[in-house]
CSV table of C-alpha atoms in Angstrom, one decimal:
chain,number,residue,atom,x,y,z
W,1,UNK,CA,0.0,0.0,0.0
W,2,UNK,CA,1.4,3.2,-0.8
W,3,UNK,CA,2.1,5.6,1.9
W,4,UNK,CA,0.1,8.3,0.7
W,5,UNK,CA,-2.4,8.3,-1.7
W,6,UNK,CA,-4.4,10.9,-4.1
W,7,UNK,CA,-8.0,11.8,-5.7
W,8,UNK,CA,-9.5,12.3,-8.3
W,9,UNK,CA,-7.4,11.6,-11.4
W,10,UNK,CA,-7.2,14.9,-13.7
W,11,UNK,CA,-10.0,17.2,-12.8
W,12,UNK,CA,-11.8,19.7,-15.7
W,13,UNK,CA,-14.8,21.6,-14.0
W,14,UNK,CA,-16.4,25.1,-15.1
W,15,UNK,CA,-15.4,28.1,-13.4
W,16,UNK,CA,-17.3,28.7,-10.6
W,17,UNK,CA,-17.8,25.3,-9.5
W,18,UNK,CA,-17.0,23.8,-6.4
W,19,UNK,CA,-13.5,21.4,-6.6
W,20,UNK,CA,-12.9,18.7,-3.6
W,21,UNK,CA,-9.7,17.0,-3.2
W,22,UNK,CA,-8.6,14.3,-1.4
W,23,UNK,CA,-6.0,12.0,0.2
W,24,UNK,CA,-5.7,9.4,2.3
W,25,UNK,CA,-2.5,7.6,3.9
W,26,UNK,CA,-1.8,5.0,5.7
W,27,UNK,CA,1.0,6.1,8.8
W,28,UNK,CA,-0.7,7.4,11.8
W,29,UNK,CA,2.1,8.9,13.0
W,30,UNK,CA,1.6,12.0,10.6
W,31,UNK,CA,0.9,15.0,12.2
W,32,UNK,CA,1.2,17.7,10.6
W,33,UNK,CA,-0.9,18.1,6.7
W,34,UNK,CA,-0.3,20.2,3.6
W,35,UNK,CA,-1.6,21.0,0.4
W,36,UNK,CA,0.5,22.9,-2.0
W,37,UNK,CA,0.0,24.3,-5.5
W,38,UNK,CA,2.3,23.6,-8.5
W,39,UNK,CA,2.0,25.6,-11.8
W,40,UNK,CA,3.6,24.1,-14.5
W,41,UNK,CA,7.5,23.9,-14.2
W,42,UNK,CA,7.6,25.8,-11.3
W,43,UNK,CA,8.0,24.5,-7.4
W,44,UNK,CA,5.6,23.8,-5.3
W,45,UNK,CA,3.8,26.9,-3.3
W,46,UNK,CA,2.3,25.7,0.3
W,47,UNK,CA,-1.7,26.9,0.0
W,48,UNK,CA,-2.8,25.1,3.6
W,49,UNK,CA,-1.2,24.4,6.5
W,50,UNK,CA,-2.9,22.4,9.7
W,51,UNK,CA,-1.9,20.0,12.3
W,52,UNK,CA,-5.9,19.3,13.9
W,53,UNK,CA,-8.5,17.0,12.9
W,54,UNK,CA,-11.4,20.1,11.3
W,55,UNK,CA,-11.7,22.1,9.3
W,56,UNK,CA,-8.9,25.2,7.9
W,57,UNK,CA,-10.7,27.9,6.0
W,58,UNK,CA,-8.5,30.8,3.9
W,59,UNK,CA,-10.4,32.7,1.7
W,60,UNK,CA,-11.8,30.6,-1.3
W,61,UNK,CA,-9.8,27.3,0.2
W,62,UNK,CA,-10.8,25.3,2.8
W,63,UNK,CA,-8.7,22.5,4.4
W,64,UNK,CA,-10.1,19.6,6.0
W,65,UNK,CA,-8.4,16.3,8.3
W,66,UNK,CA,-9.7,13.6,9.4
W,67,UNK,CA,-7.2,12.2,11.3
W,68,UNK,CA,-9.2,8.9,12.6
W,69,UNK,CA,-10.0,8.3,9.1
W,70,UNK,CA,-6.8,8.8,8.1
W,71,UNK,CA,-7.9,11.1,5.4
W,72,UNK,CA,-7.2,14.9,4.4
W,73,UNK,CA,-9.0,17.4,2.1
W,74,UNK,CA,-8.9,20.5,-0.2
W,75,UNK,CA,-12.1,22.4,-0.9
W,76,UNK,CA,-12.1,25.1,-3.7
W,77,UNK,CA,-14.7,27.2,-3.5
W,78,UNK,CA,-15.6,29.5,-6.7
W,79,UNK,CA,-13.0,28.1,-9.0
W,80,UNK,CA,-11.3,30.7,-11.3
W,81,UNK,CA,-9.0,29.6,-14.5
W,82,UNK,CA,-5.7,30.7,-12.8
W,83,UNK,CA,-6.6,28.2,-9.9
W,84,UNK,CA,-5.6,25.4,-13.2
W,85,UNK,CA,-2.6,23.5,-11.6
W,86,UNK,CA,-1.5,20.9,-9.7
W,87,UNK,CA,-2.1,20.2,-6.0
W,88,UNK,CA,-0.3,18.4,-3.8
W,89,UNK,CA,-0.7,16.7,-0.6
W,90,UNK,CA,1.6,16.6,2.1
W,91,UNK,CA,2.7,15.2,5.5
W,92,UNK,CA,5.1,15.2,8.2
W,93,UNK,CA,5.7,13.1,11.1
W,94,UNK,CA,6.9,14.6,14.3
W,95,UNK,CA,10.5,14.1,12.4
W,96,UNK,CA,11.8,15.5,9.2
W,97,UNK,CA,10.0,13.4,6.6
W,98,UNK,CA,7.8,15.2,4.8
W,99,UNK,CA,5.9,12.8,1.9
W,100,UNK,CA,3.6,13.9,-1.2
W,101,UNK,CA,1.2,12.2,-3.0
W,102,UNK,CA,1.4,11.8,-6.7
W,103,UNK,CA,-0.7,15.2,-7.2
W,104,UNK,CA,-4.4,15.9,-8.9
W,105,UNK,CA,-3.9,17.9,-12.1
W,106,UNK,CA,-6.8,20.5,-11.8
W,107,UNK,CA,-8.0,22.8,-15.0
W,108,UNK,CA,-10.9,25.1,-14.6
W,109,UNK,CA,-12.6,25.8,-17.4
W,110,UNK,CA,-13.4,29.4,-18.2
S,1,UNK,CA,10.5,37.3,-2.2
S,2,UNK,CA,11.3,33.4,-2.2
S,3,UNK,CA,12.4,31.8,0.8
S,4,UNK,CA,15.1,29.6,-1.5
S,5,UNK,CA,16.3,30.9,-4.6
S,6,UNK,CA,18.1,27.6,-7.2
S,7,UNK,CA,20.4,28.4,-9.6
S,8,UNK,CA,19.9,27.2,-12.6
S,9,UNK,CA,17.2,27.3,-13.4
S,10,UNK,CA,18.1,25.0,-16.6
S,11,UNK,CA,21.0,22.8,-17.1
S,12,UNK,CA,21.2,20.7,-20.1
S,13,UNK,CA,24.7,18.4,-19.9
S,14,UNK,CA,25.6,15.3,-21.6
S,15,UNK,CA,25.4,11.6,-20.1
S,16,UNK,CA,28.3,11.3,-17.7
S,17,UNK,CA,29.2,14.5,-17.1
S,18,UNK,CA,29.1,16.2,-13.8
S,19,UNK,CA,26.6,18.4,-12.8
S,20,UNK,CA,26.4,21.0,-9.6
S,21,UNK,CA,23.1,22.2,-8.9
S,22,UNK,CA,22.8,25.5,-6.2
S,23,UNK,CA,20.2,26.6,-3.8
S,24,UNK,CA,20.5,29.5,-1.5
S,25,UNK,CA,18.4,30.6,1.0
S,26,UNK,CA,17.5,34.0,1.9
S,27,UNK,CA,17.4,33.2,6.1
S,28,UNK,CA,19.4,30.5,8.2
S,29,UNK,CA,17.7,27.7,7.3
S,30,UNK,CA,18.8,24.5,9.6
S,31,UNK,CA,17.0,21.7,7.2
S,32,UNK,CA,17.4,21.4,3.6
S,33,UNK,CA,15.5,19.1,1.4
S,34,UNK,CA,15.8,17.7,-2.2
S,35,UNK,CA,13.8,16.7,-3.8
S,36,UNK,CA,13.0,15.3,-7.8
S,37,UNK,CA,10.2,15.3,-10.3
S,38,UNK,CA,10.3,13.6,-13.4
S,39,UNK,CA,7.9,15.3,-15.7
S,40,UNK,CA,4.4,14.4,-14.9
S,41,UNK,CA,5.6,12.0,-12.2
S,42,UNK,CA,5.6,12.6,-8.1
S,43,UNK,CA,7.6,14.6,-6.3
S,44,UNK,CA,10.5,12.4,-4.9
S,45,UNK,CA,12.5,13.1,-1.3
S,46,UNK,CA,16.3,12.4,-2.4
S,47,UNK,CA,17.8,13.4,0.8
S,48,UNK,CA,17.6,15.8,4.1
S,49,UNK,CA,20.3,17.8,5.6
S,50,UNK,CA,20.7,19.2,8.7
S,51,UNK,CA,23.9,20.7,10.8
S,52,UNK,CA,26.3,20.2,7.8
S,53,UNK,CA,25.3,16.5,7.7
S,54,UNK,CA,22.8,14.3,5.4
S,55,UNK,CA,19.8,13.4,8.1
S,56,UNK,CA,17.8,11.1,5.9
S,57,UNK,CA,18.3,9.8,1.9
S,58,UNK,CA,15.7,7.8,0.0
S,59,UNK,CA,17.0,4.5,-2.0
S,60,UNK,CA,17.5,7.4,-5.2
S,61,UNK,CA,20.3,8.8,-3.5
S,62,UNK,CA,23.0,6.1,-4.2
S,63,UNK,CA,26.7,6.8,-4.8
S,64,UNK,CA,26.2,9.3,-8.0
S,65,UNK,CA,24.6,11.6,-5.4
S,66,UNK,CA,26.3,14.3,-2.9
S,67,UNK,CA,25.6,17.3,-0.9
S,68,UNK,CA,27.7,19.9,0.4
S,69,UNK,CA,27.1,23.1,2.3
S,70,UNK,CA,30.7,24.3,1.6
S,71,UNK,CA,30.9,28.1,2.2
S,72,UNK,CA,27.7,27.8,5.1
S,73,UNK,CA,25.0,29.7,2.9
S,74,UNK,CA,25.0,27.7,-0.5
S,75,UNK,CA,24.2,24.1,-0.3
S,76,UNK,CA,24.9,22.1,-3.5
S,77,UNK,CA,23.6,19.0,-4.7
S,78,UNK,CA,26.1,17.0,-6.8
S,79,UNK,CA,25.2,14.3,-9.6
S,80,UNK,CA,28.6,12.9,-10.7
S,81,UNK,CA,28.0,10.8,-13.5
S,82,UNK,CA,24.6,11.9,-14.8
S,83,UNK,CA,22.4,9.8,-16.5
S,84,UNK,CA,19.7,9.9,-18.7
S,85,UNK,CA,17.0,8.7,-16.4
S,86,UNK,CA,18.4,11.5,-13.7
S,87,UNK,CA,16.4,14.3,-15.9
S,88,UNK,CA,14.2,15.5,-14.1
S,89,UNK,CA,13.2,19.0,-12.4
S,90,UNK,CA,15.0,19.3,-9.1
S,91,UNK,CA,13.6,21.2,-5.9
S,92,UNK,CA,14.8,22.9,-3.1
S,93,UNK,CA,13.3,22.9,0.4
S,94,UNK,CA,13.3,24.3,2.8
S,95,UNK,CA,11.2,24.7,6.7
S,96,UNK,CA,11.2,28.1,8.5
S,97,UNK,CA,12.3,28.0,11.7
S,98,UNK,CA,9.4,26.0,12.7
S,99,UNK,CA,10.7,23.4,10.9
S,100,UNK,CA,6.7,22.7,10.1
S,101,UNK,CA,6.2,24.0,6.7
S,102,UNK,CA,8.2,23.7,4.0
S,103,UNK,CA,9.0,26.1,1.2
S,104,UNK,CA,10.1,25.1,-2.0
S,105,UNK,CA,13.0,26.8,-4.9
S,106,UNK,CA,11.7,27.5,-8.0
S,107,UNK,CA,13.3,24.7,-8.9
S,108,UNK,CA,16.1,23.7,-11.9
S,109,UNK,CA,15.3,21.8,-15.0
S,110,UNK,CA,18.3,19.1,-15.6
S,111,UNK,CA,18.5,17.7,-19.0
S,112,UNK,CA,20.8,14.9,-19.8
S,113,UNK,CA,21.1,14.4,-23.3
């Protein structure tokens, strides 16, 4: 079983729409939970940042964990075309080892 | 302004050469991370460094790869005999001094031709 793991596939919606994404892994001993953006070719930009099971909220992002569940997600609210990227998920233990999953490739249509 | 500036931002080299890829960061950093992304694939650690010493490598890290901090600001990431599997964007990490979130370089495109 992977260690972390990633949905949904490649994601088109309309603008405006609603976008969840999702992750679950397997290591209880994460702790800490990310989700960052990656534009094309560029690094990865850290969007959410929690360490609580509930909910995060920053303007049109909303970050949820589950931590019983073992399971972590990314709600876009009033998707715009410049929100078209990747997004990753991330975790740390209370080490140094931080681990992504694969990534959802995200395009909002205008 | 970034966290961690990389420099280059594209290398192209031939198969077995050597190749020296930079990252600076703009405060005292104590942990530094790289990591690899083939194109279209994962983001993959490589290896952790903290206190002038690797912390933690992954099984990608073998004998081809090295890090250095020589001058105490730079830290360098070495491939010694590249090959052409080892293209790939590499990233720059680094936490704040929190050591809870990491922030990312912009990142340097390595092509081995």
């Amino acid at each position: 079983q992977k260690e972390v793991e990633q949905d949904p596939g490649p994601l088109s919606v309309p603008e405006g729409a609603i976008v969840s994404l999702n992750c679950t892994y397997s290591n209880s001993a994460f702790q800490y939970f990310m989700w960052y953006r990656q534009y094309s070719r560029k690094g990865p930009e850290l969007l959410m940042y929690t360490y609580s099971s509930g909910n995060k909220e920053d303007g049109r992002f909303t970050a949820q964990v589950d931590k019983s569940s073992k399971y972590i997600s990314l709600f876009i609210r009033d998707s715009q075309p410049s929100d078209s990227a990747t997004y990753l998920c991330a975790m740390r233990d209370y080490g140094q080892n931080f681990v992504f999953g694969p990534g959802t490739r995200l395009s909002v249509l205008p | 302004e970034p966290e961690v500036t990389q420099t280059p931002s594209h290398q192209v080299t031939q198969m077995g050469q050597e190749v020296i890829l930079r990252c600076v960061p703009i405060s005292n950093h104590l942990y530094f991370y790289w990591y690899r992304q083939i194109l279209g694939q994962k983001v993959e650690f490589l290896v952790s460094f903290y206190n002038n010493e690797i912390s933690e490598k992954s099984e990608i890290f073998d004998d081809q790869f090295s890090v250095e901090r020589p001058d105490g600001s730079n830290f360098t990431l070495k491939i010694r005999s590249t090959k052409l599997e080892d293209s790939a964007m590499y990233f720059c990490a680094s936490p704040r001094d929190d050591n809870e979130k990491l922030f990312f370089g912009s990142g340097t495109q390595l092509s081995v031709l």
